Amino acid sequence: METRVIEVEVPGRNEVTYREVAQLLARGDIAAIPTETVYGLGADAFNAEAVAKVFEAKERPSFDPLICHLPKAAALHDIADVPPQLEGLVNRLAETFWPGPMTLVLPRKSCVPDIVTSGLPTVACRVPQHETMRGIAKALGHPIAAPSANRFGRISPTSAAAVMKELGGRIPLIIDAGACTEGLESTILLPCTDEKGKPAVQLLREGPITREKLRGICRVLHNKKKGADTTKTMPSAPGQLPSHYAPIKPLLLHNPRLPFSPEPNVAYGLISYQGDSPLARQETWSHVECLSPGSGRLAEAAVRLFAVMRAMDEREDVQVIIAEELPETGIGCAMMDRLRRAAADRS
Ligand code: AMP
Ligand code: MG
């Protein structure tokens, strides 16, 4: 199959493209569509056969549910039943973080096909910030079910070129709107009640909406310890598999202040945070990539993380990737979550 690429460049002036893409989706086709987090592989969420094509193209197992992308917060009620005791909490979260990189898992309505939710009684809902995904969902008039546009278990794509490398020849269309501005997948929250019956959330996946940002908006239940190694346990949310976001080459995490003992005759590449750590100054590396050279800004590192992992994967002079452990504050928590899954044993 030939994979066509359409560029959308001028926000606010792409309605014709959005309508054309919506027509394709309405016919049961699929397309890679940008969001602010990563590129998604989208289908009409109400068309089970179209959603099946997404699973097929990604080689994604059917037990891993998809996120439904909505054009606006009011459309939430088309696919989810918000329990009355959680309405205040859900409205507050939606007003604060939508449109944006937050996904809410809520009881589903029966119109959502089983294939979207992997048969779960809940559906994952998000109103993305990116105009392209929202514009196409609006033109379609249905939510767009979309996981990240990569082969299952691999690194999420943050550019159209990365989608092409992952899925070129397997999907008909990629919408190219340049690089993603967040670079990490959305934060996934499960609104629920705490032991006293008060509204709270469980953090199912760390992401750009950090614990710090949630503070003052809602209580976050301690379903796992901050910094806990979640790769050793099977998580409560399906799809949060121990090995995920993985490069093809082996990846190991290492403390930037401690020396690394290389094996003989192995070519190592280093992913360094700022590039000036004792580890980075070691003479072991055939190549070094910095996430935020010099300044060490976590937000900049987050935007670049997946692109840098891909670059390392593609280099002929690197056999094993060593990644520096990052500070676990703010978005650093989400980055360490992805790095631990990338490093997890795949056997
Ligand atoms: P992706 O878009 O590839 O990052 O994958 C979407 C992820 O959302 C899945 O892997 C699940 O972890 C999560 N998810 C989607 N639907 C649900 C749900 N109903 N309950 C819990 N987690 C969900
Ligand atoms: Mg994914």
CSV table of C-alpha atoms in Angstrom, one decimal, residues 98-343:
chain,number,residue,atom,x,y,z
A,98,TRP,CA,-8.9,20.4,28.3
A,99,PRO,CA,-8.0,20.9,25.6
A,100,GLY,CA,-4.8,19.3,26.6
A,101,PRO,CA,-2.7,16.1,27.3
A,102,MET,CA,-5.1,14.6,29.9
A,103,THR,CA,-7.1,11.4,29.4
A,104,LEU,CA,-10.0,10.5,31.7
A,105,VAL,CA,-11.2,6.9,32.1
A,106,LEU,CA,-15.0,6.8,32.7
A,107,PRO,CA,-17.9,4.4,32.5
A,108,ARG,CA,-18.7,3.9,28.8
A,109,LYS,CA,-21.9,4.3,26.9
A,110,SER,CA,-23.1,1.2,24.9
A,111,CYS,CA,-22.6,3.1,21.6
A,112,VAL,CA,-18.8,2.6,22.0
A,113,PRO,CA,-17.8,-0.7,20.3
A,114,ASP,CA,-16.1,-3.4,22.4
A,115,ILE,CA,-13.0,-3.3,20.2
A,116,VAL,CA,-12.3,0.3,21.3
A,117,THR,CA,-12.3,-0.5,25.1
A,118,SER,CA,-11.1,-4.1,24.8
A,119,GLY,CA,-14.4,-5.1,26.3
A,120,LEU,CA,-13.8,-3.0,29.5
A,121,PRO,CA,-16.8,-1.2,31.1
A,122,THR,CA,-14.9,2.0,30.8
A,123,VAL,CA,-13.7,4.3,27.9
A,124,ALA,CA,-10.6,6.5,27.8
A,125,CYS,CA,-11.5,10.1,26.7
A,126,ARG,CA,-9.4,13.1,25.7
A,127,VAL,CA,-9.9,16.5,24.1
A,128,PRO,CA,-6.5,17.2,22.6
A,129,GLN,CA,-4.9,20.6,22.3
A,130,HIS,CA,-3.8,20.1,18.8
A,131,GLU,CA,-6.1,21.7,16.3
A,132,THR,CA,-5.7,19.0,13.7
A,133,MET,CA,-7.0,16.1,15.7
A,134,ARG,CA,-9.9,18.2,17.1
A,135,GLY,CA,-10.7,19.7,13.7
A,136,ILE,CA,-10.9,16.3,12.0
A,137,ALA,CA,-13.0,14.9,14.9
A,138,LYS,CA,-15.4,17.9,14.6
A,139,ALA,CA,-15.7,17.4,10.8
A,140,LEU,CA,-16.3,13.6,11.3
A,141,GLY,CA,-19.0,14.2,14.0
A,142,HIS,CA,-17.7,11.1,15.9
A,143,PRO,CA,-14.9,10.6,18.3
A,144,ILE,CA,-11.6,9.4,16.8
A,145,ALA,CA,-10.2,6.3,18.5
A,146,ALA,CA,-6.4,6.5,18.3
A,147,PRO,CA,-3.4,4.9,19.9
A,148,SER,CA,0.1,6.1,19.2
A,149,ALA,CA,1.0,5.6,15.5
A,150,ASN,CA,3.9,3.1,16.1
A,151,ARG,CA,4.2,-0.7,15.9
A,152,PHE,CA,3.1,-2.2,19.2
A,153,GLY,CA,5.6,-1.9,22.0
A,154,ARG,CA,7.9,0.5,20.2
A,155,ILE,CA,8.7,4.1,20.6
A,156,SER,CA,5.8,6.6,20.0
A,157,PRO,CA,6.3,8.8,17.0
A,158,THR,CA,6.7,12.6,17.6
A,159,SER,CA,7.0,13.5,13.9
A,160,ALA,CA,5.5,12.5,10.5
A,161,ALA,CA,8.8,11.1,9.5
A,162,ALA,CA,8.9,8.8,12.5
A,163,VAL,CA,5.3,7.6,11.7
A,164,MET,CA,6.5,6.8,8.1
A,165,LYS,CA,9.4,4.7,9.5
A,166,GLU,CA,7.0,2.8,11.8
A,167,LEU,CA,4.0,2.3,9.6
A,168,GLY,CA,4.9,3.4,6.0
A,169,GLY,CA,3.3,1.0,3.5
A,170,ARG,CA,0.9,-0.3,6.2
A,171,ILE,CA,-1.5,2.8,6.4
A,172,PRO,CA,-2.9,4.9,3.6
A,173,LEU,CA,-2.4,8.4,5.0
A,174,ILE,CA,-0.2,10.5,7.3
A,175,ILE,CA,-1.2,14.1,8.2
A,176,ASP,CA,2.0,16.1,8.7
A,177,ALA,CA,1.9,19.0,11.1
A,178,GLY,CA,5.5,19.0,12.2
A,179,ALA,CA,7.0,17.9,15.5
A,180,CYS,CA,4.8,17.4,18.6
A,181,THR,CA,5.1,20.1,21.2
A,182,GLU,CA,4.8,17.8,24.3
A,183,GLY,CA,6.5,14.7,23.0
A,184,LEU,CA,5.2,12.3,25.7
A,185,GLU,CA,1.8,10.5,25.8
A,186,SER,CA,-1.1,12.0,27.8
A,187,THR,CA,-1.5,11.6,31.5
A,188,ILE,CA,-4.2,9.0,32.2
A,189,LEU,CA,-6.5,9.5,35.2
A,190,LEU,CA,-9.3,7.3,36.6
A,191,PRO,CA,-11.8,9.5,38.5
A,192,CYS,CA,-13.0,7.5,41.5
A,193,THR,CA,-13.9,8.0,45.2
A,194,ASP,CA,-11.4,7.6,48.1
A,195,GLU,CA,-11.9,5.5,51.3
A,196,LYS,CA,-14.2,8.3,52.7
A,197,GLY,CA,-16.3,8.4,49.5
A,198,LYS,CA,-14.8,11.7,48.4
A,199,PRO,CA,-13.9,12.3,44.7
A,200,ALA,CA,-10.3,11.6,43.8
A,201,VAL,CA,-8.2,10.2,40.9
A,202,GLN,CA,-5.9,7.3,40.3
A,203,LEU,CA,-2.9,8.1,38.1
A,204,LEU,CA,-2.9,5.2,35.6
A,205,ARG,CA,-0.1,6.7,33.4
A,206,GLU,CA,2.3,9.5,34.2
A,207,GLY,CA,2.4,12.3,31.5
A,208,PRO,CA,2.6,16.0,30.8
A,209,ILE,CA,-0.2,16.7,33.4
A,210,THR,CA,2.1,16.1,36.4
A,211,ARG,CA,1.3,15.3,40.0
A,212,GLU,CA,2.4,18.9,40.8
A,213,LYS,CA,-0.2,20.3,38.3
A,214,LEU,CA,-2.9,18.1,39.7
A,215,ARG,CA,-2.2,19.4,43.3
A,216,GLY,CA,-4.9,21.8,44.4
A,217,ILE,CA,-7.3,20.5,41.7
A,218,CYS,CA,-8.0,17.0,43.0
A,219,ARG,CA,-6.6,14.4,45.4
A,220,VAL,CA,-4.3,11.8,43.7
A,221,LEU,CA,-4.6,8.4,45.4
A,222,HIS,CA,-1.3,6.7,46.1
A,223,ASN,CA,-1.9,3.6,43.9
A,224,LYS,CA,1.8,3.4,43.5
A,225,LYS,CA,4.8,5.0,45.2
A,226,LYS,CA,6.4,7.9,43.5
A,227,GLY,CA,9.5,6.6,41.7
A,228,ALA,CA,8.4,3.0,42.3
A,229,ASP,CA,9.6,0.6,39.6
A,230,THR,CA,6.3,-0.3,37.9
A,231,THR,CA,8.1,-2.4,35.3
A,232,LYS,CA,8.2,-5.3,37.8
A,233,THR,CA,4.5,-5.5,38.3
A,234,MET,CA,1.6,-6.0,36.0
A,235,PRO,CA,-0.4,-2.8,36.3
A,236,SER,CA,-4.1,-2.4,36.8
A,237,ALA,CA,-4.6,-0.6,33.5
A,238,PRO,CA,-4.5,-2.8,30.5
A,239,GLY,CA,-1.9,-1.8,28.0
A,240,GLN,CA,0.4,-0.5,30.7
A,241,LEU,CA,2.7,-3.4,30.0
A,242,PRO,CA,6.1,-3.7,31.7
A,243,SER,CA,8.0,-3.6,28.4
A,244,HIS,CA,6.8,-0.7,26.2
A,245,TYR,CA,8.1,2.4,24.4
A,246,ALA,CA,11.1,0.2,23.5
A,247,PRO,CA,13.9,0.8,21.0
A,248,ILE,CA,15.0,-2.3,19.0
A,249,LYS,CA,18.5,-2.2,20.7
A,250,PRO,CA,18.9,-3.0,24.4
A,251,LEU,CA,18.6,0.1,26.6
A,252,LEU,CA,20.0,0.3,30.2
A,253,LEU,CA,19.4,3.0,32.8
A,254,HIS,CA,22.5,4.4,34.7
A,255,ASN,CA,23.1,6.9,37.5
A,256,PRO,CA,24.8,9.9,35.8
A,257,ARG,CA,27.2,10.4,38.8
A,258,LEU,CA,28.5,6.8,38.8
A,259,PRO,CA,31.0,5.2,36.4
A,260,PHE,CA,29.8,2.6,33.9
A,261,SER,CA,31.8,-0.5,33.3
A,262,PRO,CA,31.6,-1.4,29.6
A,263,GLU,CA,31.8,-5.0,28.3
A,264,PRO,CA,34.7,-5.4,25.8
A,265,ASN,CA,33.9,-5.1,22.1
A,266,VAL,CA,30.5,-3.5,22.6
A,267,ALA,CA,29.7,-0.1,21.1
A,268,TYR,CA,27.8,2.0,23.6
A,269,GLY,CA,25.7,5.2,22.9
A,270,LEU,CA,24.8,7.5,25.8
A,271,ILE,CA,21.6,9.5,26.2
A,272,SER,CA,22.6,12.2,28.6
A,273,TYR,CA,20.4,14.8,30.2
A,274,GLN,CA,22.7,17.8,30.0
A,275,GLY,CA,25.8,16.3,28.6
A,276,ASP,CA,28.1,17.4,31.4
A,277,SER,CA,27.7,14.6,34.0
A,278,PRO,CA,30.7,12.4,35.2
A,279,LEU,CA,29.1,9.6,33.1
A,280,ALA,CA,29.0,11.7,30.0
A,281,ARG,CA,32.7,12.7,30.4
A,282,GLN,CA,33.7,9.0,30.5
A,283,GLU,CA,35.5,7.9,27.3
A,284,THR,CA,33.3,4.9,26.7
A,285,TRP,CA,30.8,6.3,24.2
A,286,SER,CA,30.9,5.9,20.5
A,287,HIS,CA,28.1,8.5,20.4
A,288,VAL,CA,26.4,10.9,22.9
A,289,GLU,CA,23.0,12.5,22.5
A,290,CYS,CA,21.9,15.3,25.0
A,291,LEU,CA,18.2,15.8,25.9
A,292,SER,CA,18.7,19.4,27.1
A,293,PRO,CA,22.3,20.5,26.4
A,294,GLY,CA,23.8,22.7,29.0
A,295,SER,CA,20.6,24.2,30.5
A,296,GLY,CA,19.0,20.9,31.7
A,297,ARG,CA,15.3,21.8,31.3
A,298,LEU,CA,13.0,18.8,31.8
A,299,ALA,CA,10.3,20.2,29.5
A,300,GLU,CA,12.8,20.4,26.6
A,301,ALA,CA,14.1,16.9,27.4
A,302,ALA,CA,10.6,15.5,27.3
A,303,VAL,CA,9.9,16.9,23.9
A,304,ARG,CA,13.2,15.4,22.6
A,305,LEU,CA,13.2,12.0,24.4
A,306,PHE,CA,11.5,9.8,21.8
A,307,ALA,CA,13.3,11.4,18.8
A,308,VAL,CA,16.7,10.9,20.6
A,309,MET,CA,15.8,7.2,21.4
A,310,ARG,CA,14.9,6.7,17.7
A,311,ALA,CA,18.2,8.4,16.5
A,312,MET,CA,20.2,6.1,18.8
A,313,ASP,CA,18.3,3.1,17.5
A,314,GLU,CA,19.2,4.0,13.9
A,315,ARG,CA,22.9,4.6,14.4
A,316,GLU,CA,25.3,2.0,13.1
A,317,ASP,CA,28.0,2.9,15.6
A,318,VAL,CA,25.8,2.1,18.6
A,319,GLN,CA,24.9,-1.5,19.8
A,320,VAL,CA,23.7,-0.8,23.3
A,321,ILE,CA,22.0,2.4,24.6
A,322,ILE,CA,22.8,3.7,28.0
A,323,ALA,CA,20.3,6.3,29.3
A,324,GLU,CA,21.1,8.6,32.3
A,325,GLU,CA,18.5,8.5,35.1
A,326,LEU,CA,16.6,11.8,35.1
A,327,PRO,CA,15.4,13.9,38.1
A,328,GLU,CA,12.0,12.5,39.2
A,329,THR,CA,10.2,15.8,39.6
A,330,GLY,CA,7.5,17.2,37.3
A,331,ILE,CA,7.6,15.7,33.8
A,332,GLY,CA,10.8,13.8,34.8
A,333,CYS,CA,8.4,11.2,36.5
A,334,ALA,CA,6.8,10.5,33.1
A,335,MET,CA,10.1,10.3,31.3
A,336,MET,CA,11.5,7.9,33.9
A,337,ASP,CA,8.3,5.8,33.5
A,338,ARG,CA,8.9,5.5,29.8
A,339,LEU,CA,12.6,4.8,30.2
A,340,ARG,CA,12.0,2.0,32.7
A,341,ARG,CA,9.5,0.4,30.3
A,342,ALA,CA,12.0,0.8,27.4
A,343,ALA,CA,14.7,-0.9,29.6
